[in-house]
PDB file of C-alpha atoms and ligand atoms in Angstrom:
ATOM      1  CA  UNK A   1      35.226-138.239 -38.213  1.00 63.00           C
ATOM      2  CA  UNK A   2      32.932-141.162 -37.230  1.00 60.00           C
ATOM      3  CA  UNK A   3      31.714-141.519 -33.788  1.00 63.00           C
ATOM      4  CA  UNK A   4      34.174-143.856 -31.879  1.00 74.00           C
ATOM      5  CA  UNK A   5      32.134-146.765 -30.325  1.00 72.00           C
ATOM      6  CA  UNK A   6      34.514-147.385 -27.178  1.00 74.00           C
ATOM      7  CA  UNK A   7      32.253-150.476 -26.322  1.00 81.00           C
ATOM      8  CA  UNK A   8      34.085-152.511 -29.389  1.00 82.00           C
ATOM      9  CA  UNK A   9      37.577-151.509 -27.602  1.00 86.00           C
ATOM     10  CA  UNK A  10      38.683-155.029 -26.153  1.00 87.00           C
ATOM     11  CA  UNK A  11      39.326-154.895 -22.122  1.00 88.00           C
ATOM     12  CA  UNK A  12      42.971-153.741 -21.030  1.00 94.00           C
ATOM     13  CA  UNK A  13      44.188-153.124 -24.964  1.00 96.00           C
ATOM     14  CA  UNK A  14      47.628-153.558 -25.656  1.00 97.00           C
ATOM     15  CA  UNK A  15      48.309-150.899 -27.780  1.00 97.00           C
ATOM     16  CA  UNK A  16      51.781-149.964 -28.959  1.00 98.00           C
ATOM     17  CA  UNK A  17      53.844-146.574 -29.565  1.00 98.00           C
ATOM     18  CA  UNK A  18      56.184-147.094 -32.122  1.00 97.00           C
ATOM     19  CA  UNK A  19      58.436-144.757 -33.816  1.00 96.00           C
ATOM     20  CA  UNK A  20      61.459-145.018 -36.262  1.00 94.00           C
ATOM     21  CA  UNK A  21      64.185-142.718 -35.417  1.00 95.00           C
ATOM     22  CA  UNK A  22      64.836-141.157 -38.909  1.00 93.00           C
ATOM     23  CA  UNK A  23      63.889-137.770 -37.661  1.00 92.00           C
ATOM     24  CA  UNK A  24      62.209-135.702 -34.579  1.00 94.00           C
ATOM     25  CA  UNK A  25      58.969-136.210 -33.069  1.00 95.00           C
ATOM     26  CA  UNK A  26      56.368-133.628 -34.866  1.00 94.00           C
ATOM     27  CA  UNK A  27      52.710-133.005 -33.776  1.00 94.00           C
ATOM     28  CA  UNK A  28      51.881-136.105 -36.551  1.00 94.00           C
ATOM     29  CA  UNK A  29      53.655-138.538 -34.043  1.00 96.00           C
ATOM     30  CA  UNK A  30      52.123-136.527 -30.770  1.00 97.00           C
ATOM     31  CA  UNK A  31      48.598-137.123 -32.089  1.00 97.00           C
ATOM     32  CA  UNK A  32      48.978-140.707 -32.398  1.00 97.00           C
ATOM     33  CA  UNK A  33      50.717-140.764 -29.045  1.00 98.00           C
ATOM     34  CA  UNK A  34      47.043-139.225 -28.315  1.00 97.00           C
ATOM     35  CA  UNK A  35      44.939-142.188 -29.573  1.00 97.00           C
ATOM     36  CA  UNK A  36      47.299-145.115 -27.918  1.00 98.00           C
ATOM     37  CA  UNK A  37      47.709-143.391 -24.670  1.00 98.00           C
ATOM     38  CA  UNK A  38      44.118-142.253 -24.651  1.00 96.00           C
ATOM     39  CA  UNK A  39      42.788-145.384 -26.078  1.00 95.00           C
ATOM     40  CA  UNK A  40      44.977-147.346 -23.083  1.00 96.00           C
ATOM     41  CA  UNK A  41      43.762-145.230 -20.786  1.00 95.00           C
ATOM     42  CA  UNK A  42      40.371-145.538 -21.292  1.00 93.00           C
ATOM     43  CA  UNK A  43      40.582-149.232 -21.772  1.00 93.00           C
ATOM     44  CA  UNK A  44      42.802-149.654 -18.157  1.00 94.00           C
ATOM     45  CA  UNK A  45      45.277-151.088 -20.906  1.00 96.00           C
ATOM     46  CA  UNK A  46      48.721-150.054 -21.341  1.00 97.00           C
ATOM     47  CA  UNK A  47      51.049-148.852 -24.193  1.00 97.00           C
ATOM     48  CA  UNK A  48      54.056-151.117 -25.538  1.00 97.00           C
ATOM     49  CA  UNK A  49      57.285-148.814 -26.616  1.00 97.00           C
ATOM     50  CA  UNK A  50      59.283-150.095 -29.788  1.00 97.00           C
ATOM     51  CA  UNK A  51      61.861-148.286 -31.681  1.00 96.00           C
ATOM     52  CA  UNK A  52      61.546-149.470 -35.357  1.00 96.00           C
ATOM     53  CA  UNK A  53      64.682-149.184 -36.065  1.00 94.00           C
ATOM     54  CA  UNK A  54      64.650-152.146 -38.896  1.00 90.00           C
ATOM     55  CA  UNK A  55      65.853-149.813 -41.711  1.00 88.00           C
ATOM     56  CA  UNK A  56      69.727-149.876 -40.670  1.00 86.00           C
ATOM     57  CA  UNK A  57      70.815-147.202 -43.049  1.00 87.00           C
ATOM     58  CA  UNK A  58      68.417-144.096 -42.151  1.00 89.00           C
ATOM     59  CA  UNK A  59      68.218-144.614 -38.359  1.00 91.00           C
ATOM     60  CA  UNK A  60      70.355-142.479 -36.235  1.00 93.00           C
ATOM     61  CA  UNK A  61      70.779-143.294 -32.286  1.00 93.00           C
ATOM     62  CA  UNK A  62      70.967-139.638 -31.838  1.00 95.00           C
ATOM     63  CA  UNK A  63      67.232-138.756 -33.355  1.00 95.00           C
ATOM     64  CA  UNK A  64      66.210-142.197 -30.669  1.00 95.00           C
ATOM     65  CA  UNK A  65      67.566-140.365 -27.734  1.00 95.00           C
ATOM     66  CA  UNK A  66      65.851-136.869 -28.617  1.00 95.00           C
ATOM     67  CA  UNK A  67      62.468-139.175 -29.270  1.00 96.00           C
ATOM     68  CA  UNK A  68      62.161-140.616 -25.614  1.00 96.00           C
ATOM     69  CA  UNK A  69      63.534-137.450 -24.270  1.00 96.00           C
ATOM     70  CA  UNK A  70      60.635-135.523 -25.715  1.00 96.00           C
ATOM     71  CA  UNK A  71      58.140-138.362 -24.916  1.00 97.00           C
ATOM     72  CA  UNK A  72      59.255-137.912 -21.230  1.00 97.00           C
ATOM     73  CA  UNK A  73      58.979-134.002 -21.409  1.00 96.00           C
ATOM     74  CA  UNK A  74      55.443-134.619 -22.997  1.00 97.00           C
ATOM     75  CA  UNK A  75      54.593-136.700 -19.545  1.00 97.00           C
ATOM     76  CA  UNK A  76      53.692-139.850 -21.647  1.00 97.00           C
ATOM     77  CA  UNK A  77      56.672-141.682 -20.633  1.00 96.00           C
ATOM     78  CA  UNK A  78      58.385-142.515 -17.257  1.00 93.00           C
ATOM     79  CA  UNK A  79      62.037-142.135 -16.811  1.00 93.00           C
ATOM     80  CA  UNK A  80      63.723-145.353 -17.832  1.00 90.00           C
ATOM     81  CA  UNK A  81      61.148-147.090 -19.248  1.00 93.00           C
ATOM     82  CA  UNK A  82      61.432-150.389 -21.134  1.00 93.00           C
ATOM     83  CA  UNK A  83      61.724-149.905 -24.722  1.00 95.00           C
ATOM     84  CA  UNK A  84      62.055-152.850 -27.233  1.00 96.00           C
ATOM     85  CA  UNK A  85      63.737-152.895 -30.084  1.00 95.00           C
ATOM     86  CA  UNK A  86      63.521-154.205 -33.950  1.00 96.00           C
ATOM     87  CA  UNK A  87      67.416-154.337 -34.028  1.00 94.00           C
ATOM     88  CA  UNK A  88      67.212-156.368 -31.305  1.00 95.00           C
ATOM     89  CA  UNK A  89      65.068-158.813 -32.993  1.00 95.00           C
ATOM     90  CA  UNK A  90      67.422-160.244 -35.786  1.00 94.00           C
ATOM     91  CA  UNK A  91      66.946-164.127 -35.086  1.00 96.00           C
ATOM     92  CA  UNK A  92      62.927-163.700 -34.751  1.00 97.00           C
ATOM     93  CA  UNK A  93      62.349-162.268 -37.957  1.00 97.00           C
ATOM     94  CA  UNK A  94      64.572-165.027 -39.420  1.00 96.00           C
ATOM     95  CA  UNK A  95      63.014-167.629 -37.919  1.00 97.00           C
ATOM     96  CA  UNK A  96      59.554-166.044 -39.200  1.00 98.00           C
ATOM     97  CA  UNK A  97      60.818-166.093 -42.906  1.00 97.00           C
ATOM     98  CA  UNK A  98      61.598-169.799 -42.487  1.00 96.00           C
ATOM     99  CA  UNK A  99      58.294-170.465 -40.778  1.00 97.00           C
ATOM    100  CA  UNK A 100      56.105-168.615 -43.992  1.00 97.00           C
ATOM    101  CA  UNK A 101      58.209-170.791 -46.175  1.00 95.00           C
ATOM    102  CA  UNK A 102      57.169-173.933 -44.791  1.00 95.00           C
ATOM    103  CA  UNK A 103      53.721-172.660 -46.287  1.00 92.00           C
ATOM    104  CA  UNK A 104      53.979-170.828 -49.661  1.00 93.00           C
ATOM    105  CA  UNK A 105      57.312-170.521 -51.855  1.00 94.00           C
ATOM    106  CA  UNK A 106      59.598-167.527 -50.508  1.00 96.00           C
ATOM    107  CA  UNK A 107      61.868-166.866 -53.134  1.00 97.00           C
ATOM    108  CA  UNK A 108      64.784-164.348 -53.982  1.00 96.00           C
ATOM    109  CA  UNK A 109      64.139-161.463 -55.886  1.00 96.00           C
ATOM    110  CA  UNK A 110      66.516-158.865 -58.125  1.00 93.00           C
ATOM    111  CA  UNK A 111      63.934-156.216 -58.633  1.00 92.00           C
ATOM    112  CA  UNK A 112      64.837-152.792 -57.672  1.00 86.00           C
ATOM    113  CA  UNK A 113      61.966-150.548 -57.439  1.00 82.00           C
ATOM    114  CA  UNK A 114      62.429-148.906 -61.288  1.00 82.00           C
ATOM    115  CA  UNK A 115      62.702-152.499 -62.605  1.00 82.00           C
ATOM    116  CA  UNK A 116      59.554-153.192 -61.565  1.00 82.00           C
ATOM    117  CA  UNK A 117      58.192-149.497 -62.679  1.00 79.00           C
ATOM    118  CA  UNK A 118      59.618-150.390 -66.072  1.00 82.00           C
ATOM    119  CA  UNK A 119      57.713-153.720 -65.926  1.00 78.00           C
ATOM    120  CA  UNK A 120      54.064-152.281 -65.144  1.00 76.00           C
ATOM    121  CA  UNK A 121      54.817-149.824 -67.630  1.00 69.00           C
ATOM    122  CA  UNK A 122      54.568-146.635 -65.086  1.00 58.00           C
ATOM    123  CA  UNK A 123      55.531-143.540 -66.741  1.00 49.00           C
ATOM    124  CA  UNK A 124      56.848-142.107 -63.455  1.00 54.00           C
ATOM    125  CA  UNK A 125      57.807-143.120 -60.435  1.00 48.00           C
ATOM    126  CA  UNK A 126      56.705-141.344 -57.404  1.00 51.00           C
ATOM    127  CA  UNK A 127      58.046-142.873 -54.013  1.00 47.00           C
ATOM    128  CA  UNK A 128      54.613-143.093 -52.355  1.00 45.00           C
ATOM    129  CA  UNK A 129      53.127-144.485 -55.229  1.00 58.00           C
ATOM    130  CA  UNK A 130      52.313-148.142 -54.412  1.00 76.00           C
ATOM    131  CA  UNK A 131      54.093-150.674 -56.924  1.00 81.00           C
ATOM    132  CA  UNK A 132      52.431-153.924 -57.360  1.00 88.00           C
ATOM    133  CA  UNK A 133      55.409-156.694 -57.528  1.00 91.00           C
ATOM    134  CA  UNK A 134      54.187-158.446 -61.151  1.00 88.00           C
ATOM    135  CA  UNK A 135      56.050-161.454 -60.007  1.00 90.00           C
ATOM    136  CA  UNK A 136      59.202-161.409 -62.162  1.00 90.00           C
ATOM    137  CA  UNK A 137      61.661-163.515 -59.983  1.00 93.00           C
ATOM    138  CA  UNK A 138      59.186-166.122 -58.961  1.00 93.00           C
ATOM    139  CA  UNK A 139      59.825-168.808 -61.019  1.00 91.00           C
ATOM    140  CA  UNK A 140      63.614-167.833 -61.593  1.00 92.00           C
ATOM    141  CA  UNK A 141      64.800-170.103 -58.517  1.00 86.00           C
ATOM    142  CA  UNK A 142      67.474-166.962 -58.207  1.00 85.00           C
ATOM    143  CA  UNK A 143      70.369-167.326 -55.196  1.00 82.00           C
ATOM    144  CA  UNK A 144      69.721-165.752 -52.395  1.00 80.00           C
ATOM    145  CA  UNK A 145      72.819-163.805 -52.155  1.00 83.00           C
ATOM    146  CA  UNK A 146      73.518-160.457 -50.753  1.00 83.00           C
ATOM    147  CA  UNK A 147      71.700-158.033 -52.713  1.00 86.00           C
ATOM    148  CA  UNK A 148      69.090-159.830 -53.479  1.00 93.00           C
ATOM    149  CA  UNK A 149      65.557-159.314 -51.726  1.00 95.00           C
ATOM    150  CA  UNK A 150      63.010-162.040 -50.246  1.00 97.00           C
ATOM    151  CA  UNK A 151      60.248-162.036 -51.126  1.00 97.00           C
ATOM    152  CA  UNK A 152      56.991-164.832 -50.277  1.00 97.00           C
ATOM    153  CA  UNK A 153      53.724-165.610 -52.176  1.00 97.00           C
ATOM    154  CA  UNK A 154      50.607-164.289 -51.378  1.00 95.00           C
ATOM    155  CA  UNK A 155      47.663-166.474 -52.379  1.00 92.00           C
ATOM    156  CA  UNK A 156      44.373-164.974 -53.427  1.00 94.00           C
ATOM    157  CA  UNK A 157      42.489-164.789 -50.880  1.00 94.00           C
ATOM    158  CA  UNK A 158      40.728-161.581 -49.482  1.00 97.00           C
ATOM    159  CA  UNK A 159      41.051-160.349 -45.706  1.00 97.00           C
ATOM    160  CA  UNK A 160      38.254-158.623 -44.037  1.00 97.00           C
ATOM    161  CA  UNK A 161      38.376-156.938 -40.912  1.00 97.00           C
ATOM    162  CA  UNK A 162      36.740-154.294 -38.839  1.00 95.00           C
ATOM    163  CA  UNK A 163      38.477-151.282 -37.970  1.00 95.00           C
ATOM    164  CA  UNK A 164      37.100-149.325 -34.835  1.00 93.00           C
ATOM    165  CA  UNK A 165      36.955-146.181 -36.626  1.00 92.00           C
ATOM    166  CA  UNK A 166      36.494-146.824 -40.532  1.00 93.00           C
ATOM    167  CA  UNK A 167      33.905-149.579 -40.052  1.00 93.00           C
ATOM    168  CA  UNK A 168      34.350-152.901 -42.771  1.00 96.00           C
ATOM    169  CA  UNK A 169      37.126-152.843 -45.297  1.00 97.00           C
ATOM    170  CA  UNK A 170      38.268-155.924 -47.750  1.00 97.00           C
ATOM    171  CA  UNK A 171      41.605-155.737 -48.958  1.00 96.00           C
ATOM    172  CA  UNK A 172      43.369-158.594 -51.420  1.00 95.00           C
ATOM    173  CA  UNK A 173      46.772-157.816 -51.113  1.00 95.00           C
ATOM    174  CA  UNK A 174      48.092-160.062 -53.950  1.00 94.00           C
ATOM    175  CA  UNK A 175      46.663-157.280 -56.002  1.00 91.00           C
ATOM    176  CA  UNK A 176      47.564-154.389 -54.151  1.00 92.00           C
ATOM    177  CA  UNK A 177      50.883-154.867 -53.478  1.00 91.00           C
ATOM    178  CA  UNK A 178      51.801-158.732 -54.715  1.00 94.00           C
ATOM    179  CA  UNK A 179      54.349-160.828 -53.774  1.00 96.00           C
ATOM    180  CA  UNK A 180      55.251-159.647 -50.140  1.00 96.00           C
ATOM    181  CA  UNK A 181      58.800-157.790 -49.825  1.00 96.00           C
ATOM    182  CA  UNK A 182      60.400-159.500 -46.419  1.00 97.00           C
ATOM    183  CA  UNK A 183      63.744-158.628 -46.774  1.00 95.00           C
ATOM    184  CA  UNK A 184      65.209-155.864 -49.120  1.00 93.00           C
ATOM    185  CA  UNK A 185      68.228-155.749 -51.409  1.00 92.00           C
ATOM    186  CA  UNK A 186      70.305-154.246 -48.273  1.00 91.00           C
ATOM    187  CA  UNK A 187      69.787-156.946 -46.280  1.00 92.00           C
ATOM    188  CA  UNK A 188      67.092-154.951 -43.862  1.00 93.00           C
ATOM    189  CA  UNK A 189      63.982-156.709 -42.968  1.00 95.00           C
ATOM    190  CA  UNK A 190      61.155-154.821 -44.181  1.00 95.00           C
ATOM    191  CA  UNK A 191      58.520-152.832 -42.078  1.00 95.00           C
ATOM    192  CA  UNK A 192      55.647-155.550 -42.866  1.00 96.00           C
ATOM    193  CA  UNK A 193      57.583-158.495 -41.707  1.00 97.00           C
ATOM    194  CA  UNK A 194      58.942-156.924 -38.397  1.00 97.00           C
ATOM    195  CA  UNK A 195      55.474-155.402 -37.303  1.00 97.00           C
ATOM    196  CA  UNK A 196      53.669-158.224 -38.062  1.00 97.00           C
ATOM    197  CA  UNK A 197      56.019-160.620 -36.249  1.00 97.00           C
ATOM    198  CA  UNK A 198      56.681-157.827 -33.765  1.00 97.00           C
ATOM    199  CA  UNK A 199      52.468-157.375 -32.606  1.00 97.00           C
ATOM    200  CA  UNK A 200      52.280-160.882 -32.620  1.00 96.00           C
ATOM    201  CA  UNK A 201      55.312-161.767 -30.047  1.00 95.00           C
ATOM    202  CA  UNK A 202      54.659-159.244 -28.557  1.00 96.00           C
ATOM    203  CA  UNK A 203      50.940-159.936 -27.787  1.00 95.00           C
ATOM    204  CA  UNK A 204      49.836-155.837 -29.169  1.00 97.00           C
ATOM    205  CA  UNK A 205      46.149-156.404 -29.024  1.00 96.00           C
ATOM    206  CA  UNK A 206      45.232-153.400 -30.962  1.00 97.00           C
ATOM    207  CA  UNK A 207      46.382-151.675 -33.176  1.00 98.00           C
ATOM    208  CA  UNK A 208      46.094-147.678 -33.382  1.00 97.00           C
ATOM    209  CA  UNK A 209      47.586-145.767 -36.266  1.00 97.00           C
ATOM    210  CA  UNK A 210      46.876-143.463 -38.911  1.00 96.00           C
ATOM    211  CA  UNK A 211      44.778-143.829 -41.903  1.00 95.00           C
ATOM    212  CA  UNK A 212      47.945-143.630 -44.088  1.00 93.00           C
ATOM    213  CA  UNK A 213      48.867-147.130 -43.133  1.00 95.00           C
ATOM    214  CA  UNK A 214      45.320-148.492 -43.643  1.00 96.00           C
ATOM    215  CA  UNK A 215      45.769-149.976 -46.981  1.00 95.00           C
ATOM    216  CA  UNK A 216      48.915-152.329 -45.350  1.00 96.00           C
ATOM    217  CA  UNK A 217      46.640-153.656 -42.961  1.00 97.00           C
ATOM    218  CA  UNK A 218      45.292-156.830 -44.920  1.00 97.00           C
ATOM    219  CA  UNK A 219      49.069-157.982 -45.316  1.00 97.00           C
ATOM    220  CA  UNK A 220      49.786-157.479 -42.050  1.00 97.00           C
ATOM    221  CA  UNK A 221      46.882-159.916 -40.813  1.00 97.00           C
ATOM    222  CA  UNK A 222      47.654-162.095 -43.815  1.00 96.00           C
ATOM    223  CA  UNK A 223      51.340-162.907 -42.385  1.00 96.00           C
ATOM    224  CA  UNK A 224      50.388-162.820 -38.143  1.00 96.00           C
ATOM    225  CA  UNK A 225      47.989-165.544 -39.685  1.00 96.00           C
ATOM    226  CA  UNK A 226      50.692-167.236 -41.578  1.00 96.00           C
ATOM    227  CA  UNK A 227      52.921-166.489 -38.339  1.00 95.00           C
ATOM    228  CA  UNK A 228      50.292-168.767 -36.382  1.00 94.00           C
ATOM    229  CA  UNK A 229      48.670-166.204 -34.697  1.00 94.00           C
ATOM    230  CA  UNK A 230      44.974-167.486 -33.533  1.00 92.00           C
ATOM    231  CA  UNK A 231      43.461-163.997 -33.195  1.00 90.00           C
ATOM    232  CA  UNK A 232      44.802-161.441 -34.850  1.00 89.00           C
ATOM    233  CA  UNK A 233      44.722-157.529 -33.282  1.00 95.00           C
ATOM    234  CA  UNK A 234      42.156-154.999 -34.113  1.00 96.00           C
ATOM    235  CA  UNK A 235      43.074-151.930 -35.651  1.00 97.00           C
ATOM    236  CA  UNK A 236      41.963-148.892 -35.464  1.00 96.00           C
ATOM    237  CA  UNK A 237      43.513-145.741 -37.772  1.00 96.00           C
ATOM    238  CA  UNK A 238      42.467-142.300 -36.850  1.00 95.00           C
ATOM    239  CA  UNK A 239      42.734-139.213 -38.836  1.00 93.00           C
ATOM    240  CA  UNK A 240      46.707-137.653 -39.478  1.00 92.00           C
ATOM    241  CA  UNK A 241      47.334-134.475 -39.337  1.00 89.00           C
ATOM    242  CA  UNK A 242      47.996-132.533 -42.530  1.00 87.00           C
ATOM    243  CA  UNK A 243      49.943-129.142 -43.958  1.00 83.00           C
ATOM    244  CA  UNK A 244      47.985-126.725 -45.831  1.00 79.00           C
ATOM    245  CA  UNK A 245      48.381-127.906 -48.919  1.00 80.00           C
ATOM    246  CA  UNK A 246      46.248-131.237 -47.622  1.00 82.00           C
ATOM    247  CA  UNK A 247      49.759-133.720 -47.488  1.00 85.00           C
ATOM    248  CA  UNK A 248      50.399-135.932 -44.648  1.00 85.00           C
ATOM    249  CA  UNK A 249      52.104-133.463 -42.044  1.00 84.00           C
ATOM    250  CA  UNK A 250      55.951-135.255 -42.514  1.00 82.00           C
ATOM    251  CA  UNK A 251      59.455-134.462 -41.538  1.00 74.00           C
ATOM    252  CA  UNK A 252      60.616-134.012 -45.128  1.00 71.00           C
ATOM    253  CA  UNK A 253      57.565-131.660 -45.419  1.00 71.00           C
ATOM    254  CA  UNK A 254      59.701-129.627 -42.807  1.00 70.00           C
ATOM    255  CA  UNK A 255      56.756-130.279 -40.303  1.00 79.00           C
ATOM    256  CA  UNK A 256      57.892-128.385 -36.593  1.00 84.00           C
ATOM    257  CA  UNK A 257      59.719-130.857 -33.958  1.00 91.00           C
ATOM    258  CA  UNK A 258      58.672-131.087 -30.688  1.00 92.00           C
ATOM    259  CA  UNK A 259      62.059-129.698 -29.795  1.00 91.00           C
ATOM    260  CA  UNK A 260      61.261-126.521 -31.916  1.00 89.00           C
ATOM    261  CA  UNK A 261      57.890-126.046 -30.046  1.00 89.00           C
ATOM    262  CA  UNK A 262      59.630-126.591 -26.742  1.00 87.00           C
ATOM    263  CA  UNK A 263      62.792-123.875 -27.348  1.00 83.00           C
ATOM    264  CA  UNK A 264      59.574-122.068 -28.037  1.00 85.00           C
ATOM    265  CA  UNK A 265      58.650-122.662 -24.681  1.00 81.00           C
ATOM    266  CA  UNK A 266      55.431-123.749 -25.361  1.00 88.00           C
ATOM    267  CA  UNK A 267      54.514-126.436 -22.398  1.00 94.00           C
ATOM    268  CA  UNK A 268      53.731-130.125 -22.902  1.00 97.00           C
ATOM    269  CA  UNK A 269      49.967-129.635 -21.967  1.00 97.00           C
ATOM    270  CA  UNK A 270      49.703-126.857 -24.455  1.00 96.00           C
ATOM    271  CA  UNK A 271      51.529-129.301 -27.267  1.00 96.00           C
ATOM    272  CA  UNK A 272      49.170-132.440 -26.432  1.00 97.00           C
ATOM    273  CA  UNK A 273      46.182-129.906 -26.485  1.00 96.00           C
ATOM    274  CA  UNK A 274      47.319-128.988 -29.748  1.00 94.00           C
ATOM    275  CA  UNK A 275      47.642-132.048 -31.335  1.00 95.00           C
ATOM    276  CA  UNK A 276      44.154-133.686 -30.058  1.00 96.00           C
ATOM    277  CA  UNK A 277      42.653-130.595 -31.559  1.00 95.00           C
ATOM    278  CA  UNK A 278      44.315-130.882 -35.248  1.00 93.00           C
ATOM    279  CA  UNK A 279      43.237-134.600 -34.798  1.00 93.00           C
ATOM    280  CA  UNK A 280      39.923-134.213 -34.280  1.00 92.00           C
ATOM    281  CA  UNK A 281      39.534-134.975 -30.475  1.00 94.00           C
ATOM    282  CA  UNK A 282      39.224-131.695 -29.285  1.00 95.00           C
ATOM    283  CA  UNK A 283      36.893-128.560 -30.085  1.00 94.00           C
ATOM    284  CA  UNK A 284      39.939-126.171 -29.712  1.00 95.00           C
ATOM    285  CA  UNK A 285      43.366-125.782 -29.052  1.00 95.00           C
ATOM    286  CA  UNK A 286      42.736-126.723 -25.275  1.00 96.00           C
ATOM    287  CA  UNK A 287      45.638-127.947 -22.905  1.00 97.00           C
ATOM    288  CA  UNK A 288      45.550-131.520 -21.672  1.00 98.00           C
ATOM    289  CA  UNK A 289      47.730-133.332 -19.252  1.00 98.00           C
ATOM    290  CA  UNK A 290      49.076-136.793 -20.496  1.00 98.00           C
ATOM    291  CA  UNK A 291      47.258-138.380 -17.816  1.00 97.00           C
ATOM    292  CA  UNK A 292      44.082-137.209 -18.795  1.00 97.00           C
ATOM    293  CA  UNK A 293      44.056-138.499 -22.164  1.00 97.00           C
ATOM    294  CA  UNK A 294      41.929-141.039 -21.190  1.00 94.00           C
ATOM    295  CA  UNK A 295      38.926-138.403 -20.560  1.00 94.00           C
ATOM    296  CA  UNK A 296      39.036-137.838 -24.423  1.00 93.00           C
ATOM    297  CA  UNK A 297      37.786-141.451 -24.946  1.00 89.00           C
ATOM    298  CA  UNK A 298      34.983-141.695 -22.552  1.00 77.00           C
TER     299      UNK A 298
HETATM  300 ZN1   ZN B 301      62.017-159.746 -58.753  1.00 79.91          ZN
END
């Protein structure tokens, strides 16, 4: 891992916790609890709690209690804090879609995900596999009824920005990923239109994930630009923790819950300590209180 040069950290960072509840918390989602709390700490900034909850049909209120709970066990969390939510949000990310409309064509768009397989000629199609949108529907002037998705235009142009880990990256999302998704077929706003109108209302001044999610970044500063947003966030994406076979450690992976290691009654300094470790901010399986997260940073 590069050497983390805290001096580029902006003054009191907003960062922002924010997990979907589709599943438990594993040690994936405790190590980047590690990196925003730390981060925050060390900055004298402070973390921002959203449920992303904008995917209606695999969010369960049951897997958002057991998330806080264990955030509060793990010391990270006070009792009754403020969380906000992406349900919660409806009328913002309409008004958003209008708003990027007034600027480029947003459009309706009947392309499932094999259509537009089919169309780029991909012999398989593997979920994580990213799928370029060839733009099919643009010029079809389709309704936009129910079932269709919404899509907007993304120009050419390349964004550049410096993460605080990775160093310089370019990224020209018309041909990674074209056309932008904003709503899907079911009617749920998609992940890149409620974080990016979600960091921007919500004033997140930095952004701290994992590398995974590095390749959405451009987009994501491409629309908080569109959204009016005079300076966007920084972002910073640390290393995720893996399985043995090298994949992204991951619920359907059958990666342990926090709940698991804590009917194990292993303690929340002992799970923290083992999660900076497998992320690369610790020499060894050491235990760490949550409010000493900071010390990891400076
Ligand atoms: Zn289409």
């Amino acid at each position: 891992m590069p050497p983390i040069d805290l001096t580029r950290i902006p003054p009191r960072p907003v960062t922002r916790f924010a997990p979907s509840p589709t599943g438990y918390l594993h040690l994936g989602h405790v190590a980047n609890a590690i990196w925003c709390w730390g981060i925050a700490q060390a900055g004298g900034g402070r973390v921002l709690l959203r449920i992303e909850d904008h995917d209606r049909g695999r969010c369960r209120p049951e897997f958002e209690r057991a998330i806080v709970e264990d955030l509060e066990w793990l010391g990270l969390v006070p009792r009754g804090a403020r969380w906000v939510r992406q349900s919660d949000q409806e009328r913002a990310y309409g008004r958003a879609v209008i708003h990027l409309g007034r600027q480029s064509p947003v459009y309706a768009c009947c392309c499932s995900r094999a259509d537009i397989a089919r169309r780029l000629r991909a012999d398989r199609l593997d979920e994580w596999d990213e799928l370029r949108y060839p733009g099919t529907c643009r010029e079809l002037s389709l309704p936009p009824t129910d079932g269709a998705g919404i899509r907007v235009t993304l120009g050419p142009e390349t964004v550049s920005f410096d993460d605080l880990l990775l160093g310089p990256q370019r990224q020209t999302p018309a041909e990674q990923c074209g056309d932008l998704l904003l709503r899907d077929a079911t009617g749920n706003w998609t992940y890149q239109l409620c974080v990016s109108v979600d960091d921007s209302r919500q004033g997140v001044s930095l952004v701290v994930r994992g590398e995974d999610l590095l390749a959405s970044t451009g987009r994501q500063i491409m629309l908080a630009q569109r959204l009016g947003r005079k300076e966007p966030a920084l972002f910073l994406h640390h290393p995720v923790l893996r399985n043995a076979s090298g994949r992204k450690l991951s619920k359907q992976d059958g990666a342990t819950a926090i709940r698991e290691l804590r009917g194990a009654e292993m303690n929340a300094e002992a799970v923290l300590g083992e999660a900076a470790y497998r992320t690369g901010l610790l020499p060894g399986p050491f235990p760490i209180a949550a409010d000493r997260l900071g010390s990891l940073f400076r």
